[in-house]
XYZ file of C-alpha atoms in Angstrom:
149
model
C 136.689 111.994 113.119
C 132.980 111.290 112.726
C 130.664 110.088 115.482
C 130.600 106.690 113.779
C 134.375 106.380 114.106
C 134.422 107.448 117.773
C 131.950 104.881 119.048
C 131.849 101.130 118.941
C 128.503 100.152 117.522
C 126.602 97.220 118.959
C 126.468 95.259 115.714
C 127.198 91.550 115.696
C 127.174 91.480 119.487
C 127.859 88.474 121.658
C 127.348 88.348 125.406
C 129.741 86.981 128.030
C 128.161 86.070 131.359
C 129.851 85.822 134.755
C 127.996 84.687 137.881
C 130.220 86.010 140.639
C 133.514 84.434 139.527
C 131.933 81.649 137.466
C 132.175 82.160 133.687
C 129.101 80.725 131.907
C 130.590 81.495 128.493
C 129.344 83.379 125.466
C 125.742 83.806 124.354
C 124.388 85.024 121.031
C 121.228 86.671 122.353
C 120.287 88.581 125.509
C 116.761 89.879 126.086
C 114.902 91.368 129.031
C 117.412 93.882 130.369
C 115.263 96.690 131.700
C 113.352 98.219 134.579
C 109.797 99.389 135.079
C 108.298 101.693 137.688
C 104.889 100.596 138.913
C 102.581 103.605 139.143
C 99.441 103.889 141.290
C 96.814 106.440 140.312
C 94.668 108.492 142.678
C 91.723 110.659 141.768
C 91.424 113.806 143.834
C 87.896 114.796 144.810
C 86.806 118.059 143.178
C 89.759 118.007 140.748
C 88.353 116.673 137.493
C 91.224 117.970 135.373
C 93.837 115.375 136.264
C 94.644 112.135 138.004
C 97.634 111.893 140.353
C 100.213 109.239 139.530
C 102.537 108.007 142.272
C 105.572 105.778 141.684
C 105.633 102.739 143.963
C 107.819 99.745 143.150
C 110.589 99.111 140.703
C 110.268 95.852 138.748
C 112.884 94.053 136.697
C 111.910 91.615 133.942
C 113.669 88.280 133.666
C 116.746 88.147 131.453
C 116.851 85.398 128.816
C 120.157 84.336 127.310
C 120.311 82.120 124.220
C 123.177 80.448 122.369
C 123.993 77.512 120.126
C 124.802 74.346 122.046
C 128.558 74.162 122.794
C 131.113 72.971 125.357
C 130.076 75.722 127.797
C 126.532 74.293 127.891
C 127.556 71.927 130.693
C 128.313 74.948 132.915
C 124.616 75.808 133.126
C 123.806 72.262 134.227
C 126.556 72.490 136.854
C 125.107 75.784 138.098
C 121.602 74.333 138.466
C 122.964 71.143 140.070
C 125.055 73.129 142.564
C 121.851 74.617 143.984
C 120.644 71.128 144.880
C 123.943 69.877 146.306
C 125.258 73.057 147.978
C 122.107 75.085 148.572
C 121.243 78.287 146.834
C 123.098 81.529 147.472
C 122.059 84.818 145.870
C 124.876 86.137 143.754
C 125.636 88.820 141.258
C 126.075 88.598 137.521
C 127.989 90.593 134.977
C 126.808 90.669 131.375
C 129.394 91.963 128.914
C 128.150 92.987 125.478
C 131.066 92.504 123.080
C 131.719 92.848 119.387
C 132.656 89.795 117.345
C 136.298 90.868 117.788
C 135.965 90.818 121.606
C 135.807 94.572 122.218
C 133.527 95.361 125.150
C 130.654 97.666 124.184
C 128.713 97.715 127.453
C 128.654 95.982 130.825
C 125.645 95.367 133.066
C 125.713 94.247 136.704
C 122.749 92.373 138.191
C 122.179 91.612 141.884
C 120.237 88.818 143.556
C 120.423 86.379 140.648
C 117.794 83.636 140.649
C 117.794 80.994 137.920
C 114.281 80.491 136.615
C 114.516 78.105 133.672
C 116.921 76.297 131.384
C 115.623 75.135 128.023
C 117.785 72.631 126.243
C 117.843 71.957 122.543
C 115.371 69.852 120.616
C 117.504 67.107 119.147
C 116.247 65.646 115.891
C 117.965 64.213 112.848
C 115.065 65.463 110.707
C 115.932 69.120 111.371
C 119.169 70.656 110.092
C 118.900 73.965 111.989
C 121.357 75.011 114.699
C 120.451 73.558 118.097
C 120.143 76.224 120.775
C 119.730 76.432 124.505
C 118.437 79.263 126.659
C 118.608 80.164 130.313
C 116.220 82.560 132.041
C 117.441 84.501 135.058
C 115.470 86.663 137.497
C 117.267 89.423 139.373
C 116.599 92.066 141.993
C 118.084 95.088 140.269
C 121.159 96.606 138.733
C 124.473 97.244 140.481
C 127.751 98.692 139.260
C 129.255 95.779 137.327
C 132.382 94.025 138.558
C 135.472 93.893 136.426
C 135.320 90.873 134.150
C 137.232 87.880 135.478
């Protein structure tokens, strides 16, 4: 068996998103998963050969999810509306990266989810391209992901 046969490659990936137990559906694009250590530098007097670098904070970029408009699009509106009617509660999210056949390739858990922005489609009869929506989510770090619901 070759390495290619032993692993499931992340080609033609789709992303399934759960916010706690709420399934937001499938997305075709996921960007922004990552972490960055903020480093402060200090110059030591009399030591001209180097500069000390000290790690300070860990930062997490916002995650942006994009998909063609579909029946699950209403779920994002419900999520945003629930913050107004029920108040906001920090939750967790699970992002499953799956092949087109539904085989899970990777799973990411995010804590302290904060919705930042929803961008709906531009609707025009003059344009024949696929209409898409995107949702941007801030988070406070990674956690072991929950089992998909």
